[in-house]
mmCIF file of C-alpha atoms in Angstrom:
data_model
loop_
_atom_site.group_PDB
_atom_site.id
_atom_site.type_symbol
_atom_site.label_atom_id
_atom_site.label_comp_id
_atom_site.label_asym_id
_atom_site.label_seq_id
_atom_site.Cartn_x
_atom_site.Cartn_y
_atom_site.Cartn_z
ATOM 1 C CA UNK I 1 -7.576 -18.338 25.815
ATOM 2 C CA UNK I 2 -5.383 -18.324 22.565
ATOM 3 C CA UNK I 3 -8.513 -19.302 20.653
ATOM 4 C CA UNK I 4 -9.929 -16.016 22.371
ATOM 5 C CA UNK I 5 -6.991 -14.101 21.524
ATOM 6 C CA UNK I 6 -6.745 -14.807 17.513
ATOM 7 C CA UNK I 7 -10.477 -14.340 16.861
ATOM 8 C CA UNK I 8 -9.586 -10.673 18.478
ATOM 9 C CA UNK I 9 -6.696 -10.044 16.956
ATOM 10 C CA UNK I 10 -8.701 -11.347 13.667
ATOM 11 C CA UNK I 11 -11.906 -9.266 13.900
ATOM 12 C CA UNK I 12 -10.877 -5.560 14.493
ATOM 13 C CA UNK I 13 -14.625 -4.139 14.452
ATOM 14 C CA UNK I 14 -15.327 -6.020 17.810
ATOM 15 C CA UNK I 15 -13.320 -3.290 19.323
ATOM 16 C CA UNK I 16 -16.021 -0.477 18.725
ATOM 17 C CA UNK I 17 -18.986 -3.153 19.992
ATOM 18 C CA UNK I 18 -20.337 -2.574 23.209
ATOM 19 C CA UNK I 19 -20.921 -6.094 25.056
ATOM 20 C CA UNK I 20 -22.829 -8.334 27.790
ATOM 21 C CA UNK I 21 -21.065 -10.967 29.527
ATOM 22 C CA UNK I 22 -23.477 -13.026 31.491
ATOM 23 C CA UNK I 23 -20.656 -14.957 34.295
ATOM 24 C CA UNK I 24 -23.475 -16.660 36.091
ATOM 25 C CA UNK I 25 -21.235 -19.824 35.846
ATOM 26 C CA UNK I 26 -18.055 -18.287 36.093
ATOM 27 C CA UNK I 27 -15.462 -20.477 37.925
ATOM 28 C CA UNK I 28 -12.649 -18.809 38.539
ATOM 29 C CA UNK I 29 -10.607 -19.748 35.714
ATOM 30 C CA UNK I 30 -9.131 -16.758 33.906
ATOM 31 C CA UNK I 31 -5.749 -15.798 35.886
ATOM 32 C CA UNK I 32 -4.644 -11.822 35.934
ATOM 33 C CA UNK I 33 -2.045 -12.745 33.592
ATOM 34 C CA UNK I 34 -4.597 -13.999 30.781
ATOM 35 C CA UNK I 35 -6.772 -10.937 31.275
ATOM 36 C CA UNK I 36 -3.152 -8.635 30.532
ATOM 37 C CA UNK I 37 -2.564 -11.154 27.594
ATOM 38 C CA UNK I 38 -5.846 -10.577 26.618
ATOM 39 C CA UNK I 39 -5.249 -6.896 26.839
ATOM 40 C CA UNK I 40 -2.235 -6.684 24.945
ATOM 41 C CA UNK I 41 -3.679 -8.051 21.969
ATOM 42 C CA UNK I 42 -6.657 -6.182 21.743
ATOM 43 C CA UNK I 43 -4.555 -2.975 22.558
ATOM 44 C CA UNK I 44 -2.196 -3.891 19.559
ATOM 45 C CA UNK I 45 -4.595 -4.995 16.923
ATOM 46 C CA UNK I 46 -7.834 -3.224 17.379
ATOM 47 C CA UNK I 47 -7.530 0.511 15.815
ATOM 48 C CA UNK I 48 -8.633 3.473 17.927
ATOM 49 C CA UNK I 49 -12.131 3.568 18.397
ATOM 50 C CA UNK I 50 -14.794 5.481 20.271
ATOM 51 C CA UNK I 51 -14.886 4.028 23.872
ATOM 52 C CA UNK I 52 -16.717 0.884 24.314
ATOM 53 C CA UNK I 53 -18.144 -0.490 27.090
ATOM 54 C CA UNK I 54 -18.365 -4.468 28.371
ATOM 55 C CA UNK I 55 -20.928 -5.653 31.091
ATOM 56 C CA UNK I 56 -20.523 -8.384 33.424
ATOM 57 C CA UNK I 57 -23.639 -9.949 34.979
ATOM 58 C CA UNK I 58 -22.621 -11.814 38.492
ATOM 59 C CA UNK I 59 -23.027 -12.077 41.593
ATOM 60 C CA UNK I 60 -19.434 -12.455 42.376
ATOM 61 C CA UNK I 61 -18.476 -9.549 44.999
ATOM 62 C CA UNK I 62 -15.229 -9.224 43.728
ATOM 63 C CA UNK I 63 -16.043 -8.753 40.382
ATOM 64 C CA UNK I 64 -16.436 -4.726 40.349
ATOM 65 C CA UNK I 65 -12.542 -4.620 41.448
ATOM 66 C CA UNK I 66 -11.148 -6.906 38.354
ATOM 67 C CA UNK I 67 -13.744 -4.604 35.911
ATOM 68 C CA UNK I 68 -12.259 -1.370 37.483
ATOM 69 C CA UNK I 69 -8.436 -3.049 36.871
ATOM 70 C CA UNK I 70 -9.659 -3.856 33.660
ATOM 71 C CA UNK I 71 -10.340 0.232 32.715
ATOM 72 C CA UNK I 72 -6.685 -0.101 33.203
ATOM 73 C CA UNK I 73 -5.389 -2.556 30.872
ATOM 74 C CA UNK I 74 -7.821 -2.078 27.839
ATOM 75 C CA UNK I 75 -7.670 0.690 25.692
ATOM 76 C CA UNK I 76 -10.654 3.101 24.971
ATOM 77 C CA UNK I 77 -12.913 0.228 27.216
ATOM 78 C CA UNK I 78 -15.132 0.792 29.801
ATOM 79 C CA UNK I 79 -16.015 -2.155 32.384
ATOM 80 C CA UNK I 80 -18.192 -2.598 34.967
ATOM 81 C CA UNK I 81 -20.133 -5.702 37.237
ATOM 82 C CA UNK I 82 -23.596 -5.679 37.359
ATOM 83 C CA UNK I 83 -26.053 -8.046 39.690
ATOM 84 C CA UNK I 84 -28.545 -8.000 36.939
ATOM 85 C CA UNK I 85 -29.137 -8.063 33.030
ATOM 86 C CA UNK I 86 -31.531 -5.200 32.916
ATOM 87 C CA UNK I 87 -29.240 -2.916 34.724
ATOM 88 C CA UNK I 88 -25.924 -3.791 33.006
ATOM 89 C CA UNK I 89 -28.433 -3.202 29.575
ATOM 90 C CA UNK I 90 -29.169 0.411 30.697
ATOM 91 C CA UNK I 91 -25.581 0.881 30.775
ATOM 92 C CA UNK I 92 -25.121 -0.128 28.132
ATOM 93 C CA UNK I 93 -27.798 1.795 26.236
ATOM 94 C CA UNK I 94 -26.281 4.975 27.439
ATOM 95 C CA UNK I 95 -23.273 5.255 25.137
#
């Protein structure tokens, strides 16, 4: 996770990129305290931006509830879980 956290805090354009997390293999790793870590450095670094969206792709049926905490923590983000590529794509395409 700190890895994660520097290149964030290090590349301020990623926070106006929309993006498509495939978790196909997630495994249950990432704790609700790295996700507010997470948050609080993106929040602090990245400048104001026009809202961005991230996709997850998985299965997982508790997945929709951590991308609607998510909207929560981050920012001018949007998240949301999607079963499929193509779908979370045509969300994505609509910003």
């Amino acid at each position: 996770m700190s890895a994660c956290m520097a290149h964030l805090r290090d590349e301020p354009a990623l926070a106006t990129c929309n993006t498509l997390c495939d978790l196909s293999g997630y495994t249950g790793d990432v704790t609700a305290g790295d996700l507010a870590a997470v948050a609080t450095v993106t929040n602090k670094h990245w400048p104001p931006a026009s809202r961005a969206r991230t996709a997850f792709v998985t299965k997982d049926p508790g997945f929709p509830n951590w991308a609607r905490i998510m909207c929560h923590q981050f920012d001018e983000r949007e998240f949301k879980a999607f079963e499929s590529a193509e779908a979370a794509e045509m969300w994505l395409a609509q910003t």
